[in-house]
Coordinates of C-alpha atoms and ligand atoms in Angstrom, one line a residue:
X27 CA -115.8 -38.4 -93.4
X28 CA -119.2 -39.9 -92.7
X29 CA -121.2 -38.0 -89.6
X30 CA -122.3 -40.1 -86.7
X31 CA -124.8 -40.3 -85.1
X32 CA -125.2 -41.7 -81.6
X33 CA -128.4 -43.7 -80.7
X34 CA -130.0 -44.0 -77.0
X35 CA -132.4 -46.6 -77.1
X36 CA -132.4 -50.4 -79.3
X37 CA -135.9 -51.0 -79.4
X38 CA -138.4 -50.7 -82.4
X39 CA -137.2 -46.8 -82.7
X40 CA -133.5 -46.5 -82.2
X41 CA -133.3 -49.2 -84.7
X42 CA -135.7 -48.0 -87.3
X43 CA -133.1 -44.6 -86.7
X44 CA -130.1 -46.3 -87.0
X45 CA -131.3 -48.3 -90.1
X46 CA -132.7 -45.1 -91.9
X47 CA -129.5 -43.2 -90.9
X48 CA -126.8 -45.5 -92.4
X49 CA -128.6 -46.0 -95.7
X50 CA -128.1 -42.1 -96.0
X51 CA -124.3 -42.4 -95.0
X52 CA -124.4 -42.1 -91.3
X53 CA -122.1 -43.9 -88.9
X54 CA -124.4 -45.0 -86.0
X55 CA -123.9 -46.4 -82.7
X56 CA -126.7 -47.9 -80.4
X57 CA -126.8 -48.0 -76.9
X58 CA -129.5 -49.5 -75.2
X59 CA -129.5 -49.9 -71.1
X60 CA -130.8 -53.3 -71.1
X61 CA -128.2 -55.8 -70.4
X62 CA -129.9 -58.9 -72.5
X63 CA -131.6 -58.9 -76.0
X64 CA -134.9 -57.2 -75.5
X65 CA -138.2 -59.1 -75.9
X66 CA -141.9 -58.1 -76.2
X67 CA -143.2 -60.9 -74.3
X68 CA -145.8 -61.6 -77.2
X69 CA -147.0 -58.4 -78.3
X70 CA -149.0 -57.9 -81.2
X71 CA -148.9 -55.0 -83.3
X72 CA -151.3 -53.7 -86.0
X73 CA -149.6 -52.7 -89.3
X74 CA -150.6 -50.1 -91.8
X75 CA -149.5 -50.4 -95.6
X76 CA -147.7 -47.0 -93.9
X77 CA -145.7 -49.5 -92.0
X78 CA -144.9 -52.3 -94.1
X79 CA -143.4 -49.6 -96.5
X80 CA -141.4 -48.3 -94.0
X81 CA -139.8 -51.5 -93.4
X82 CA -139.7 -52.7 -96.5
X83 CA -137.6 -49.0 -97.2
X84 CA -134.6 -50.4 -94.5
X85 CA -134.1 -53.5 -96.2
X86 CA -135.2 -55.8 -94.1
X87 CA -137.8 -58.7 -95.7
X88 CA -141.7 -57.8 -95.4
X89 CA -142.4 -62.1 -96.3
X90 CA -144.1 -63.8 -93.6
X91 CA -145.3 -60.6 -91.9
X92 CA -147.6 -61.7 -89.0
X93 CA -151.1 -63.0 -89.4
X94 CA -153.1 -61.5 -92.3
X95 CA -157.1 -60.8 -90.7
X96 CA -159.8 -59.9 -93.4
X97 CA -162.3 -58.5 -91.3
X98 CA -163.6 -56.5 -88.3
X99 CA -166.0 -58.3 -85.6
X100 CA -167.6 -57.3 -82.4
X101 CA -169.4 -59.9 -79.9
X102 CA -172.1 -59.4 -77.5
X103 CA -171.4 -60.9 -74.0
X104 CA -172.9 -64.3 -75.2
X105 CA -170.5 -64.1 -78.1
X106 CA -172.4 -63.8 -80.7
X107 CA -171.5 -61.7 -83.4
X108 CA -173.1 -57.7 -83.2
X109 CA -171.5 -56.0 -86.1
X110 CA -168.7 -56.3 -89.2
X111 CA -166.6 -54.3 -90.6
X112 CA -164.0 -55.9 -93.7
X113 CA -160.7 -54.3 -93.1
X114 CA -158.2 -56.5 -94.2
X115 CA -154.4 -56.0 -92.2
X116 CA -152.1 -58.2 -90.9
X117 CA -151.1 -58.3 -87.8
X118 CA -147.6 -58.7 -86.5
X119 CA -145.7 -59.2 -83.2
X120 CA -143.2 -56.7 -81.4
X121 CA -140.9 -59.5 -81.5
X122 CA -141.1 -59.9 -85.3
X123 CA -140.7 -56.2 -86.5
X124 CA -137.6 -55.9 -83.6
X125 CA -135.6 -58.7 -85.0
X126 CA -136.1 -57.7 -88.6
X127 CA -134.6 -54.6 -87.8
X128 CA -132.0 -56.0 -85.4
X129 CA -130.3 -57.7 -88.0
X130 CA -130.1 -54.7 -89.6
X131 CA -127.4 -53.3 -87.7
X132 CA -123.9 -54.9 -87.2
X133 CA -122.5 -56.7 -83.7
X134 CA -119.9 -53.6 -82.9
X135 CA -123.0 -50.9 -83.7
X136 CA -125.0 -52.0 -81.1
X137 CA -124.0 -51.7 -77.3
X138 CA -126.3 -53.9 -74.7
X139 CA -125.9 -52.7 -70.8
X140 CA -125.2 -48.8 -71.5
X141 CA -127.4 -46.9 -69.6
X142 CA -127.2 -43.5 -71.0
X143 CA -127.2 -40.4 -67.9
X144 CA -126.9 -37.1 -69.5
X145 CA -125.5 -35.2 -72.6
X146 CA -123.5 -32.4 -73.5
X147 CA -124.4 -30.3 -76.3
X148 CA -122.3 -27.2 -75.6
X149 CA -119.7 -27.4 -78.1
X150 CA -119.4 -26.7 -81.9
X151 CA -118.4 -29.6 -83.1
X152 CA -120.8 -31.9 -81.5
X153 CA -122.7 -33.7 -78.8
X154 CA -121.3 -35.6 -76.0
X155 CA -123.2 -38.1 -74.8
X156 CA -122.2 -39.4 -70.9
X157 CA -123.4 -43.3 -69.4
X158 CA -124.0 -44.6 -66.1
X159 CA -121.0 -46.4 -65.7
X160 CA -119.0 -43.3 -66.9
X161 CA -118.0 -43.7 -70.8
X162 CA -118.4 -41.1 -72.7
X163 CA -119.7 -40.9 -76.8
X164 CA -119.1 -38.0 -79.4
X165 CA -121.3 -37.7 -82.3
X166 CA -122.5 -34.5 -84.6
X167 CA -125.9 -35.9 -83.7
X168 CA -127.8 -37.6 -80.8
X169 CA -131.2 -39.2 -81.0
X170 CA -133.0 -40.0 -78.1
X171 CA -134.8 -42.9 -78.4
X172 CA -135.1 -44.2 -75.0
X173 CA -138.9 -44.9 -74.6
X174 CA -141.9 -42.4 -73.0
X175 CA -139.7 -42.3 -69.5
X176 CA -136.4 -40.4 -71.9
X177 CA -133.4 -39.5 -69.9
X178 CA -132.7 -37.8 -72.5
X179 CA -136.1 -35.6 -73.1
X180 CA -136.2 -35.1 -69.1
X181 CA -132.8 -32.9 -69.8
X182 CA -134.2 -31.5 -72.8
X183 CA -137.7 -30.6 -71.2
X184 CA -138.1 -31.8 -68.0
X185 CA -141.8 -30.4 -68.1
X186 CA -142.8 -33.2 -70.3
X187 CA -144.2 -36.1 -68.0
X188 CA -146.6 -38.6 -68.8
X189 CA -149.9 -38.3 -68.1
X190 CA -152.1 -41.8 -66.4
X191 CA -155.1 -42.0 -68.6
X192 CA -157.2 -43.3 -65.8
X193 CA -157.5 -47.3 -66.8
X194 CA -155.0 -49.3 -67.4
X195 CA -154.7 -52.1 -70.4
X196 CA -154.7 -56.2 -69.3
X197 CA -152.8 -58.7 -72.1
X198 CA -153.6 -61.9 -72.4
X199 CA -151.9 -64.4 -75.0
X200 CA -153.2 -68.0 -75.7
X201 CA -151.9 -70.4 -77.9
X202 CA -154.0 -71.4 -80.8
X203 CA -153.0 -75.5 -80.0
X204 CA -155.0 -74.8 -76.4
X205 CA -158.1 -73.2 -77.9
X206 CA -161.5 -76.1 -78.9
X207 CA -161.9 -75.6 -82.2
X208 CA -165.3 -74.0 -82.0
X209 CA -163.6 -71.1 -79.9
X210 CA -160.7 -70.7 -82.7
X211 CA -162.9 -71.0 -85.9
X212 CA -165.0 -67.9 -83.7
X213 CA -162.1 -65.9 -83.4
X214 CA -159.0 -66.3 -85.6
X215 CA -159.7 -64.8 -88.4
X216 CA -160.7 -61.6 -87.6
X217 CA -159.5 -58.6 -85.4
X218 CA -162.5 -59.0 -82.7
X219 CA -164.1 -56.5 -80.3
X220 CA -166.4 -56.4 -77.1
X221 CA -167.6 -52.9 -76.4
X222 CA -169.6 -52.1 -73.4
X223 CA -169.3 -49.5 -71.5
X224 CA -166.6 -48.9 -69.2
X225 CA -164.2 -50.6 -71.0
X226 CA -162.9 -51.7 -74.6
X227 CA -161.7 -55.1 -75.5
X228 CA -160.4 -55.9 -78.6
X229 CA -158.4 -59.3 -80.1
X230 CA -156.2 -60.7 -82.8
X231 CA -154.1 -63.8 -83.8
X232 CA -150.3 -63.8 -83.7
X233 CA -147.9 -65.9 -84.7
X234 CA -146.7 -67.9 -82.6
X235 CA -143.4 -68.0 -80.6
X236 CA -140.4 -67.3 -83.7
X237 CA -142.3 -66.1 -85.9
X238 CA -144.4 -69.3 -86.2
X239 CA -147.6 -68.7 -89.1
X240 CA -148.6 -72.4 -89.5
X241 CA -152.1 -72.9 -88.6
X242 CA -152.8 -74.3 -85.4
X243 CA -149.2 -73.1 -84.2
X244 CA -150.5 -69.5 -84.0
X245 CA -151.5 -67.5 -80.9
X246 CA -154.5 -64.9 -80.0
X247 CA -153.8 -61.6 -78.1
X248 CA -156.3 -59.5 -76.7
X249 CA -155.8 -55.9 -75.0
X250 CA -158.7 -55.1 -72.1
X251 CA -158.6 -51.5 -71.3
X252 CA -160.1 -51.0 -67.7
X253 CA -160.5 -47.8 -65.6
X254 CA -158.5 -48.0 -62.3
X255 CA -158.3 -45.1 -60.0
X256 CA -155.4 -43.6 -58.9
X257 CA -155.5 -45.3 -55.2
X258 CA -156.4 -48.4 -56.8
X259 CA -153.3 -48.3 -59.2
X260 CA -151.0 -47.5 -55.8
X261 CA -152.2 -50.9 -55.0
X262 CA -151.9 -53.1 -57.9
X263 CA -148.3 -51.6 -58.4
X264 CA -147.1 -52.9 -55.4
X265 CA -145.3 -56.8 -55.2
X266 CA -146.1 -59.0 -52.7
X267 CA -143.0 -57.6 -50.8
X268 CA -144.9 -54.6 -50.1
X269 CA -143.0 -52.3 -52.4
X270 CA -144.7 -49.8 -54.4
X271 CA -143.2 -49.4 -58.0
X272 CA -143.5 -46.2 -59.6
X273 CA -145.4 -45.8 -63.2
X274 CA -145.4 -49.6 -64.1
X275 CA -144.7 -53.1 -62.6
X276 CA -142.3 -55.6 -64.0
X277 CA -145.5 -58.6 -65.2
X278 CA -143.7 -61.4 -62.8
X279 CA -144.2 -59.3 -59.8
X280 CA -147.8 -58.9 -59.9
X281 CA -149.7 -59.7 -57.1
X282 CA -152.0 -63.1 -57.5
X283 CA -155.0 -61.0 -55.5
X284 CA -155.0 -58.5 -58.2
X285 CA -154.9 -61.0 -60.8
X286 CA -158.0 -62.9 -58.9
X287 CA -159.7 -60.0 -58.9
X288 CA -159.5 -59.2 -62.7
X289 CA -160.5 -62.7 -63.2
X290 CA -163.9 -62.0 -61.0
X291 CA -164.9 -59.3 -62.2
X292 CA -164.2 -61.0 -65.9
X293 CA -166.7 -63.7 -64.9
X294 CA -169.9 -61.3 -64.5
X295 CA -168.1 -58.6 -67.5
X296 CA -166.5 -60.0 -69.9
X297 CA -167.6 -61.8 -73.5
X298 CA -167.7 -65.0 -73.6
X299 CA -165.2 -65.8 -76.5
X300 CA -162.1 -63.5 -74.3
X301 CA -163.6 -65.2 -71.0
X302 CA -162.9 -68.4 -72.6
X303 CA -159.1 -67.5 -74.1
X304 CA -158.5 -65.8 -70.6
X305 CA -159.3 -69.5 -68.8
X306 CA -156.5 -70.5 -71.6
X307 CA -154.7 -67.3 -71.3
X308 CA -150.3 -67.4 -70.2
X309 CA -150.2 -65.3 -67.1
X310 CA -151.8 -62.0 -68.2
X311 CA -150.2 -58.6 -67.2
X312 CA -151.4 -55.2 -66.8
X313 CA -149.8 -51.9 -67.8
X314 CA -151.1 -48.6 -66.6
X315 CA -151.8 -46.4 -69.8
X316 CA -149.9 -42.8 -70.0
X317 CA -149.4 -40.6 -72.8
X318 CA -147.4 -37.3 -73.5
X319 CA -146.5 -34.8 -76.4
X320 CA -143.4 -33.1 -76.4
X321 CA -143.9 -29.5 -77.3
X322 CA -140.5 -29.9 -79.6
X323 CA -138.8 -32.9 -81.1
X324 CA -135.3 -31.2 -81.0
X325 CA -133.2 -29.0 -79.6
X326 CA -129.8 -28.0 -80.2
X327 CA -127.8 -31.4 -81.6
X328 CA -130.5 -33.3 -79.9
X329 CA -133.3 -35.2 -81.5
X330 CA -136.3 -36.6 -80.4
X331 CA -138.1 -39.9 -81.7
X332 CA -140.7 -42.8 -81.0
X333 CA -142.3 -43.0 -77.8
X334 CA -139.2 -40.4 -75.9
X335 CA -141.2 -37.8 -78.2
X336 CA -144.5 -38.4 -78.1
X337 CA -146.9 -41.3 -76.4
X338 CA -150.3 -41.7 -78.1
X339 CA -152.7 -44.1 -76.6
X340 CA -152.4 -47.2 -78.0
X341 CA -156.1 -47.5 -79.4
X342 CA -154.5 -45.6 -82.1
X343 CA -152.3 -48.5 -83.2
X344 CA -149.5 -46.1 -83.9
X345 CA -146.6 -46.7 -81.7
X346 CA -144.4 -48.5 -84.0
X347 CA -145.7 -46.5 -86.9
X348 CA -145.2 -43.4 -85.8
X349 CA -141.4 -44.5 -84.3
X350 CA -140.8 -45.6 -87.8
X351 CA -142.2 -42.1 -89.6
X352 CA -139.6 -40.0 -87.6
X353 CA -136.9 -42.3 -88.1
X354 CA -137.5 -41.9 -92.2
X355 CA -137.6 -38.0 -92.0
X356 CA -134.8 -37.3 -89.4
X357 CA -132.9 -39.0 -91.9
X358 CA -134.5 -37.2 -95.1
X359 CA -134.1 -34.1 -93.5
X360 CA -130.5 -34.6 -92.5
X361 CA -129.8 -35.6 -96.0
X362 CA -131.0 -32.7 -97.7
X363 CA -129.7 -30.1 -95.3
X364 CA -127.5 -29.3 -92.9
X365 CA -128.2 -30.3 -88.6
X366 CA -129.7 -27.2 -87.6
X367 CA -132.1 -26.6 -90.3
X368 CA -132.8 -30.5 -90.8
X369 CA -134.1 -30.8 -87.2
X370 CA -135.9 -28.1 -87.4
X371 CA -137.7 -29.4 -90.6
X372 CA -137.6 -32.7 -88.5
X373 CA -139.3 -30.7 -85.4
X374 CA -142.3 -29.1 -87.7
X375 CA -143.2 -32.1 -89.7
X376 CA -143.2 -34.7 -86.9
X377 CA -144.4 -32.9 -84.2
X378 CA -147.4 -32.2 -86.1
X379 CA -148.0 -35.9 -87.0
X380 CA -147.8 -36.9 -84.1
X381 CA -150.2 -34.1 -82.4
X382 CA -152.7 -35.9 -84.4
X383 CA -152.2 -39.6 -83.1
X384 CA -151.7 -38.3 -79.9
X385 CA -155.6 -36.6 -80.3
X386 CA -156.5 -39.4 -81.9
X387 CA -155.6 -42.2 -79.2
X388 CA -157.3 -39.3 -76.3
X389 CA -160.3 -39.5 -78.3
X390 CA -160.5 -43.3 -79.0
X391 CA -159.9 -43.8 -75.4
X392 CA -162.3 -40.8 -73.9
X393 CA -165.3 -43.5 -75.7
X394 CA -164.6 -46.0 -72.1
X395 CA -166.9 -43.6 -70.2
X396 CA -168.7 -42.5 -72.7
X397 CA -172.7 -42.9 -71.3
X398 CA -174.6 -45.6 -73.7
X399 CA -176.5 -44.3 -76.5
X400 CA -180.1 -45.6 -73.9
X401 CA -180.1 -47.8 -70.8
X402 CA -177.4 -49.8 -70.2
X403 CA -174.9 -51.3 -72.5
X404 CA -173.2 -54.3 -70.2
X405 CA -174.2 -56.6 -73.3
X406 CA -172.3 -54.6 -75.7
X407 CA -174.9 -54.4 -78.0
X408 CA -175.7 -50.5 -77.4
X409 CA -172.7 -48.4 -77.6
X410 CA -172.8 -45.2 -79.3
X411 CA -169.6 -45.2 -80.8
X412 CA -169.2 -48.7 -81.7
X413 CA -168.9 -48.1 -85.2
X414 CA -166.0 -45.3 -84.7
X415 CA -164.1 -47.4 -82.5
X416 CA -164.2 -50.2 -85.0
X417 CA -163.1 -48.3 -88.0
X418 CA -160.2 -46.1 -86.5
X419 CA -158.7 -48.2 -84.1
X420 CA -155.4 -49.1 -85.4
X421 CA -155.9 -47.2 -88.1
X422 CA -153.5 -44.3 -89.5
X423 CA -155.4 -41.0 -88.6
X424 CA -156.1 -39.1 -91.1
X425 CA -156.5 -35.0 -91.1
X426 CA -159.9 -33.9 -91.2
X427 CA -162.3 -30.9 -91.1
Ligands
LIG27 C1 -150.9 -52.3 -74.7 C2 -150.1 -51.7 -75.8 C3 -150.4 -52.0 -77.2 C4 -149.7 -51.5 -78.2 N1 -150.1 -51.8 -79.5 C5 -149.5 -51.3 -80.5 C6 -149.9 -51.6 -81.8 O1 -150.8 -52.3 -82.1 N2 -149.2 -51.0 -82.8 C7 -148.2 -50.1 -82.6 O2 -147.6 -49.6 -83.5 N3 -147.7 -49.8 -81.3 C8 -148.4 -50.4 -80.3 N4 -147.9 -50.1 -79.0 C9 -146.8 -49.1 -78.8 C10 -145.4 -49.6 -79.2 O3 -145.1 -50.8 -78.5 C11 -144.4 -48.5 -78.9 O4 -144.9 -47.3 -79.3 C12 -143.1 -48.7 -79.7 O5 -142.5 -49.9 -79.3 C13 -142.1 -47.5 -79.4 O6 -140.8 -47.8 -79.6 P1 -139.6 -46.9 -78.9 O7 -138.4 -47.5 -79.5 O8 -139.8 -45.5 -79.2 O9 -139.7 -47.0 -77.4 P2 -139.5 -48.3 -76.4 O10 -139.9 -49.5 -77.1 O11 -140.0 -47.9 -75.1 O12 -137.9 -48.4 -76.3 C14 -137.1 -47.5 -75.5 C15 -135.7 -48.2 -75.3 O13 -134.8 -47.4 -74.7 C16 -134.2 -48.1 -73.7 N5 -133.8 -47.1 -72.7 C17 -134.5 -46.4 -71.8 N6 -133.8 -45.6 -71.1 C18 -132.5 -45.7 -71.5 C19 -131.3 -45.1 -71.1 N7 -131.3 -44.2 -70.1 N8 -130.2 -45.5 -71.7 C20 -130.2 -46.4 -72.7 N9 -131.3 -47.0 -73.1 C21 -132.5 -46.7 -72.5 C22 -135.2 -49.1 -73.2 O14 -134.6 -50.1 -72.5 C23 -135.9 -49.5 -74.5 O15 -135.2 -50.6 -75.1 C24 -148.6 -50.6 -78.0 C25 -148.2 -50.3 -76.6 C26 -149.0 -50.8 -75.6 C27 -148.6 -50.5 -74.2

């Protein structure tokens, strides 16, 4: 009889699991808490040929990607154009890769509104996973894949908490059809930077809403990592009712003073190309930057994977990536051998991949206060580590000396 695994989690990582899983023989169920479809509200994603294998090895279709950039730029604060790097990658949306996957998994597999509480891994012949609302699941395996705030790794190692990086990343999203064409023909075709200090910026198209590639249809995304202290994050978490959410705040509930003051302090910081798609910009949102790495990725019947395992900072592109990579070798370890040893194969091999993204995104980030190389660097024409920001952002690390 085939072994089943159960699944907390349906975004980008449960899936990736639950694809990977049945193509080796597994029965798997997903329950995700959420009560409709998720959505990413627009966000981009860098891919890696890593990546694209990875998807293209679940079946779904790799066509019509995302947006395919050839080069690297970075802008001064007037815009014009400081350095180049070519690095050709295209660049998806969160949206794309999660309904590619989605379809993946039959109706009946896939349970919306089941918020998962706690599990039960006491017994021979299996784990027992328990929900909010009080149903119960048996499987030989559980997987928790419920994002960097896991129920499921707070029973497992309730040590493991997510650490605030000190700044906190701003989206915006414009829609090609709203950009002068100057503005576009500056921008579109390449992944674009603006690196003084204090801060990073970088930019790429999108497609635009359903997976829409035709030119002039397209939209541009850029990320704005800013430093916020801790009493200054208190404040921009809480809505205009006065309450003070914990972690993260849903984008709707933002205050329009804290958005007014981003926009201020843009005026007098910010290039003039991402000044210009922020005046154009859907309402943008904020999301405080944490990582974590969990010491192990499994324990007993219980598996770890995505972000519930590890967090690195998303300078290092790698979220979806790395989700995907422990998806493929839970299920080539369980294939080759049985639970116990599998995750512990699964354990050594992923743990230590993603040690190195999770370095790699501390490092990447630490650059926002690094000092400038002499005098100031407002313009962002004098940053000493322009050139390594530009060449392993959103790139796979590699191991070196
Ligand atoms: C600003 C920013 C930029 C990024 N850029 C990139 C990029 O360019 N490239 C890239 O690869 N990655 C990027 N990432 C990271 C990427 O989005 C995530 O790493 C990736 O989506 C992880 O997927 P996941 O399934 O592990 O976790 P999540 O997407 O967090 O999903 C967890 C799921 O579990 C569900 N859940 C939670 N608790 C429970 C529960 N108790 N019961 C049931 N379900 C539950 C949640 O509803 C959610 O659907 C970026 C992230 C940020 C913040």
């Amino acid at each position: 009889m085939a072994r089943r695994a159960i699944i907390c989690g349906g975004s980008i990582g449960g899936l990736f699991c639950a694809a990977f899983l049945r193509q080796a023989g597994w029965q798997t169920i997903v329950l995700e808490r959420s009560r409709n479809e998720l959505s990413g509200r627009g966000a981009g994603i860098v891919t890696h040929d890593l990546l694209v294998n990875l998807i293209a090895k679940t079946g779904a279709s790799i066509s019509d990607l995302g947006v395919q950039v050839q080069d690297r730029i970075a802008f001064d604060l007037e815009g014009d154009r400081v350095a180049t790097l070519p690095l050709p990658q295209i660049v998806t949306s969160w949206d794309r890769v999660h309904s590619l996957l989605r379809a993946l998994v039959p109706a009946g597999d896939y349970l919306l509104d089941k918020a998962v509480a706690r599990y039960i891994d006491d017994r021979a012949d299996g784990v027992t996973l328990v929900c909010e609302d009080g149903s119960q699941h048996h499987g030989d395996l559980l997987i928790g894949a419920d994002g960097f705030r896991s129920a499921l790794r707070g029973q497992m190692l309730p040590d493991v908490q997510p650490q605030y990086s000190g700044y906190v990343v701003w989206r915006c999203l414009a829609h090609e059809a709203d950009l002068p064409d100057d503005l576009r023909d500056q921008v579109f075709d390449s992944f674009g930077f603006f690196l003084p200090q204090g801060t990073q910026i970088l930019g790429y198209p999108i497609a635009g809403p359903l997976n829409d590639l035709r030119f002039g249809h397209r939209r541009y995304n850029f990320v704005w990592y800013a430093p916020v202290d801790g009493a200054e994050l208190a404040d921009m978490l809480t809505d205009a009712t006065g309450y003070q959410h914990s972690i993260t705040i849903p984008p709707p509930l933002v205050r329009d003073d804290v958005l007014e003051r981003m926009q201020q302090f843009a005026r007098s910081h910010l290039a003039k190309p991402f000044l210009d798609i922020l005046a154009r910009s859907e309402r943008p949102f904020f999301t405080p930057i944490y990582d974590h790495l969990s010491p192990v990725f499994a324990r007993g019947q219980v598996a770890l994977a995505g972000d519930a395992a590890c967090v690195a900072r998303p300078h290092v592109g790698m979220g979806v990536t790395k989700a995907a990579s422990d998806a493929e070798a839970l299920a080539r370890h369980l294939s080759n051998t049985a639970i116990p040893l599998a995750l512990q194969s699964y354990n050594k091999e992923r743990q230590t991949a993603s040690a190195l993204a999770f370095d790699t995104g501390r490092r990447l980030g630490s650059y926002i206060f690094a000092a400038p190389a002499f005098g100031q660097n407002l313009d962002g024409r004098n940053n000493p580590n322009l050139a390594r920001i530009m060449a392993e952002t959103a790139v796979v690390p590699a191991v070196s000396d």
